[in-house]
Tab-separated table of C-alpha atoms in Angstrom:
chain	number	residue	atom	x	y	z
A	1	MET	CA	19.865	13.712	-50.342
A	2	PRO	CA	16.826	12.525	-48.366
A	3	THR	CA	14.017	14.997	-47.957
A	4	LYS	CA	12.944	16.008	-44.526
A	5	LYS	CA	9.539	14.848	-43.409
A	6	LYS	CA	7.117	17.549	-42.418
A	7	PRO	CA	6.393	17.499	-38.695
A	8	GLN	CA	3.052	15.956	-37.772
A	9	VAL	CA	0.497	18.428	-36.538
A	10	THR	CA	-1.125	17.254	-33.328
A	11	PRO	CA	-4.368	19.148	-32.822
A	12	THR	CA	-4.973	20.195	-29.239
A	13	PRO	CA	-8.445	19.875	-27.681
A	14	GLU	CA	-8.440	23.625	-27.089
A	15	ARG	CA	-7.733	24.413	-30.736
A	16	ARG	CA	-10.348	21.902	-31.848
A	17	SER	CA	-12.939	23.579	-29.620
A	18	GLU	CA	-12.010	26.992	-30.997
A	19	LEU	CA	-12.449	25.778	-34.572
A	20	LEU	CA	-15.800	24.188	-33.784
A	21	ALA	CA	-16.979	27.421	-32.176
A	22	THR	CA	-15.967	29.338	-35.302
A	23	ALA	CA	-17.640	26.788	-37.571
A	24	ALA	CA	-20.829	26.943	-35.495
A	25	GLU	CA	-21.030	30.712	-35.901
A	26	VAL	CA	-20.555	30.429	-39.668
A	27	PHE	CA	-23.098	27.617	-40.042
A	28	ALA	CA	-25.623	29.554	-37.956
A	29	ALA	CA	-25.154	32.746	-39.965
A	30	GLN	CA	-24.880	31.344	-43.488
A	31	GLY	CA	-26.614	27.983	-43.388
A	32	TYR	CA	-25.084	24.572	-43.826
A	33	ASN	CA	-25.335	24.276	-47.619
A	34	ALA	CA	-23.937	27.755	-48.247
A	35	THR	CA	-20.971	27.255	-45.913
A	36	THR	CA	-17.689	25.989	-47.351
A	37	VAL	CA	-14.643	24.641	-45.590
A	38	ARG	CA	-12.722	27.568	-47.069
A	39	ARG	CA	-15.099	30.058	-45.443
A	40	ILE	CA	-14.697	28.412	-42.049
A	41	ALA	CA	-10.920	28.395	-42.482
A	42	ASP	CA	-10.953	32.067	-43.445
A	43	GLU	CA	-12.911	32.931	-40.312
A	44	ALA	CA	-10.459	30.867	-38.254
A	45	GLY	CA	-7.466	32.620	-39.831
A	46	MET	CA	-5.976	29.532	-41.468
A	47	LEU	CA	-5.660	27.831	-44.836
A	48	ALA	CA	-8.475	25.526	-45.893
A	49	GLY	CA	-6.029	22.635	-46.192
A	50	SER	CA	-4.899	23.125	-42.607
A	51	LEU	CA	-8.451	22.667	-41.380
A	52	TYR	CA	-8.314	19.067	-42.601
A	53	TYR	CA	-5.687	18.305	-39.958
A	54	HIS	CA	-8.540	18.705	-37.481
A	55	PHE	CA	-11.674	17.564	-39.352
A	56	ASP	CA	-12.168	15.457	-42.457
A	57	SER	CA	-15.212	17.378	-43.728
A	58	LYS	CA	-17.764	20.029	-42.893
A	59	GLU	CA	-20.193	17.168	-42.197
A	60	SER	CA	-17.931	16.031	-39.373
A	61	MET	CA	-17.843	19.549	-37.969
A	62	ILE	CA	-21.594	20.090	-37.908
A	63	GLU	CA	-22.161	16.587	-36.541
A	64	GLU	CA	-19.841	17.241	-33.617
A	65	ILE	CA	-21.433	20.647	-32.985
A	66	LEU	CA	-24.946	19.196	-32.876
A	67	SER	CA	-24.126	16.002	-30.992
A	68	THR	CA	-22.216	17.941	-28.319
A	69	PHE	CA	-25.176	20.282	-27.844
A	70	LEU	CA	-27.725	17.457	-27.691
A	71	ASP	CA	-25.618	15.329	-25.345
A	72	GLU	CA	-25.391	18.216	-22.898
A	73	LEU	CA	-29.072	19.091	-23.316
A	74	TRP	CA	-30.105	15.547	-22.461
A	75	GLN	CA	-27.822	15.371	-19.459
A	76	GLY	CA	-29.794	18.307	-18.067
A	77	TYR	CA	-33.193	17.099	-19.218
A	78	ASP	CA	-32.674	13.555	-17.935
A	79	ALA	CA	-31.688	14.909	-14.514
A	80	VAL	CA	-34.886	16.980	-14.418
A	81	LEU	CA	-37.090	14.098	-15.526
A	82	ALA	CA	-35.542	11.761	-12.956
A	83	ALA	CA	-35.968	14.207	-10.066
A	84	GLY	CA	-39.562	13.240	-9.256
A	85	LEU	CA	-40.879	16.800	-9.548
A	86	GLY	CA	-44.517	17.730	-10.017
A	87	PRO	CA	-45.719	18.649	-13.535
A	88	ARG	CA	-45.443	22.420	-13.093
A	89	GLU	CA	-42.032	22.145	-11.439
A	90	THR	CA	-40.873	19.848	-14.240
A	91	ILE	CA	-41.967	22.347	-16.896
A	92	GLU	CA	-40.224	25.129	-14.986
A	93	ALA	CA	-37.016	23.108	-14.735
A	94	LEU	CA	-37.102	22.077	-18.417
A	95	VAL	CA	-37.597	25.674	-19.539
A	96	THR	CA	-34.769	26.854	-17.291
A	97	GLU	CA	-32.454	24.120	-18.585
A	98	SER	CA	-33.379	25.073	-22.159
A	99	PHE	CA	-32.322	28.677	-21.621
A	100	ARG	CA	-29.073	27.525	-20.052
A	101	GLU	CA	-28.384	25.514	-23.202
A	102	ILE	CA	-29.186	28.515	-25.389
A	103	ASP	CA	-26.674	30.465	-23.309
A	104	ARG	CA	-23.997	27.775	-23.731
A	105	HIS	CA	-24.713	26.687	-27.310
A	106	ARG	CA	-26.617	29.504	-29.041
A	107	PRO	CA	-25.152	28.880	-32.544
A	108	ALA	CA	-25.791	25.133	-32.224
A	109	VAL	CA	-29.411	25.800	-31.256
A	110	ALA	CA	-29.836	28.031	-34.308
A	111	ILE	CA	-28.276	25.366	-36.542
A	112	TYR	CA	-30.507	22.687	-35.051
A	113	GLN	CA	-33.628	24.753	-35.688
A	114	LYS	CA	-32.746	25.551	-39.305
A	115	GLU	CA	-30.960	22.412	-40.448
A	116	SER	CA	-32.102	19.389	-38.434
A	117	ARG	CA	-35.018	18.402	-40.671
A	118	HIS	CA	-32.822	18.364	-43.771
A	119	LEU	CA	-29.834	16.733	-42.062
A	120	ALA	CA	-31.977	14.017	-40.479
A	121	THR	CA	-32.596	12.519	-43.933
A	122	GLN	CA	-28.933	11.426	-43.965
A	123	PRO	CA	-28.037	8.198	-42.107
A	124	ARG	CA	-25.220	9.762	-40.077
A	125	PHE	CA	-27.673	12.289	-38.638
A	126	ALA	CA	-30.436	9.811	-37.752
A	127	TYR	CA	-29.859	10.634	-34.082
A	128	LEU	CA	-31.532	14.006	-34.693
A	129	THR	CA	-34.869	12.285	-35.326
A	130	ASP	CA	-34.387	10.078	-32.258
A	131	SER	CA	-33.682	13.125	-30.119
A	132	GLN	CA	-36.744	14.968	-31.441
A	133	THR	CA	-38.972	11.990	-30.652
A	134	LYS	CA	-37.549	11.799	-27.134
A	135	PHE	CA	-37.967	15.560	-26.723
A	136	GLU	CA	-41.653	15.451	-27.677
A	137	LYS	CA	-42.286	12.503	-25.373
A	138	ALA	CA	-40.754	14.323	-22.405
A	139	TRP	CA	-42.742	17.528	-22.887
A	140	LEU	CA	-46.049	15.965	-23.941
A	141	GLY	CA	-45.848	13.431	-21.126
A	142	THR	CA	-45.312	16.169	-18.551
A	143	LEU	CA	-48.216	18.250	-19.887
A	144	GLU	CA	-50.515	15.214	-19.955
A	145	ARG	CA	-49.539	14.360	-16.397
A	146	GLY	CA	-50.290	17.931	-15.353
A	147	VAL	CA	-53.785	17.778	-16.835
A	148	ALA	CA	-54.463	14.357	-15.281
A	149	GLU	CA	-53.347	15.576	-11.844
A	150	GLY	CA	-55.323	18.817	-12.048
A	151	THR	CA	-52.253	21.057	-12.234
A	152	PHE	CA	-53.038	22.305	-15.748
A	153	ARG	CA	-56.394	23.134	-17.317
A	154	ASP	CA	-58.264	20.157	-18.704
A	155	ASP	CA	-59.409	22.100	-21.803
A	156	LEU	CA	-55.860	22.463	-23.120
A	157	ASP	CA	-54.929	21.078	-26.516
A	158	ILE	CA	-51.810	19.295	-25.282
A	159	ARG	CA	-49.968	19.165	-28.600
A	160	LEU	CA	-50.721	22.813	-29.383
A	161	THR	CA	-49.573	23.805	-25.899
A	162	TYR	CA	-46.351	21.840	-26.374
A	163	ARG	CA	-45.650	23.559	-29.695
A	164	PHE	CA	-46.356	26.977	-28.210
A	165	VAL	CA	-44.029	26.476	-25.239
A	166	ARG	CA	-41.338	24.837	-27.408
A	167	ASP	CA	-41.317	27.597	-30.014
A	168	THR	CA	-41.597	30.372	-27.436
A	169	VAL	CA	-38.472	29.124	-25.688
A	170	TRP	CA	-36.190	28.059	-28.542
A	171	VAL	CA	-36.831	31.080	-30.784
A	172	ALA	CA	-34.881	33.034	-28.175
A	173	ALA	CA	-31.712	31.726	-29.815
A	174	SER	CA	-32.353	34.236	-32.616
A	175	TRP	CA	-31.902	37.222	-30.307
A	176	TYR	CA	-30.220	36.016	-27.123
A	177	ARG	CA	-26.585	36.927	-26.603
A	178	PRO	CA	-24.504	35.522	-23.740
A	179	GLY	CA	-23.341	38.094	-21.228
A	180	GLY	CA	-26.381	40.332	-21.638
A	181	HIS	CA	-28.344	42.151	-18.948
A	182	HIS	CA	-30.310	39.050	-17.932
A	183	SER	CA	-29.033	35.622	-16.989
A	184	PRO	CA	-30.616	32.508	-18.544
A	185	GLU	CA	-32.345	31.824	-15.224
A	186	GLU	CA	-33.831	35.349	-15.091
A	187	ILE	CA	-35.134	35.077	-18.659
A	188	ALA	CA	-36.607	31.664	-17.857
A	189	ARG	CA	-38.453	33.120	-14.853
A	190	GLN	CA	-39.984	35.850	-17.011
A	191	TYR	CA	-40.997	33.386	-19.730
A	192	LEU	CA	-42.495	30.993	-17.193
A	193	SER	CA	-44.468	33.778	-15.560
A	194	MET	CA	-46.019	34.688	-18.916
A	195	VAL	CA	-46.589	31.108	-20.068
A	196	LEU	CA	-47.960	29.718	-16.813
A	197	ASP	CA	-49.670	32.777	-15.318
A	198	GLY	CA	-50.420	34.996	-18.325
A	199	ILE	CA	-49.844	38.730	-18.753
A	200	ALA	CA	-53.266	40.135	-17.865
A	201	LEU	CA	-53.648	41.843	-14.497
A	202	ARG	CA	-55.640	39.710	-12.104
A	203	THR	CA	-58.648	41.364	-10.521
């Protein structure tokens, strides 16, 4: 008597997105090396074997998480950089876009911060290095333009300023939670006020 074939499982885009969101939370909390496919499956409420209907490995999962985040980040950044804004306005728009991305992809931002240097040593993650180089060029170029045009102080150490602004913004992924009291735009305004204008009372 012929055996019945098991029905093929056709993953839906919605289910795939749900699984990636779960995986991102686990990667962000536990770290890439410490995370197993079984742990992700447990968090998703399914058997580890069933997860392979959707993804062939945890490498594929983290790659899709990071590439989706970076693709969206650069859509926003490229629009800002192409808008012909002045240096200060460009910095303001980049910071605001960064907080929007933290709001949309907080776990991915945390993963990127903790894992990108290690992952970038693998050929399939070479795009992480390319993105970092592009990121530095965008920010450093804007700061240099601001100094040259007299918008920013000419005694600034440009690279140190870039690192300060970068770290000040992206570390927010460690505490920010979507749906809180402040929108990404409101937090960006507060950060920009402190970064660009300082916190001391003007006399």
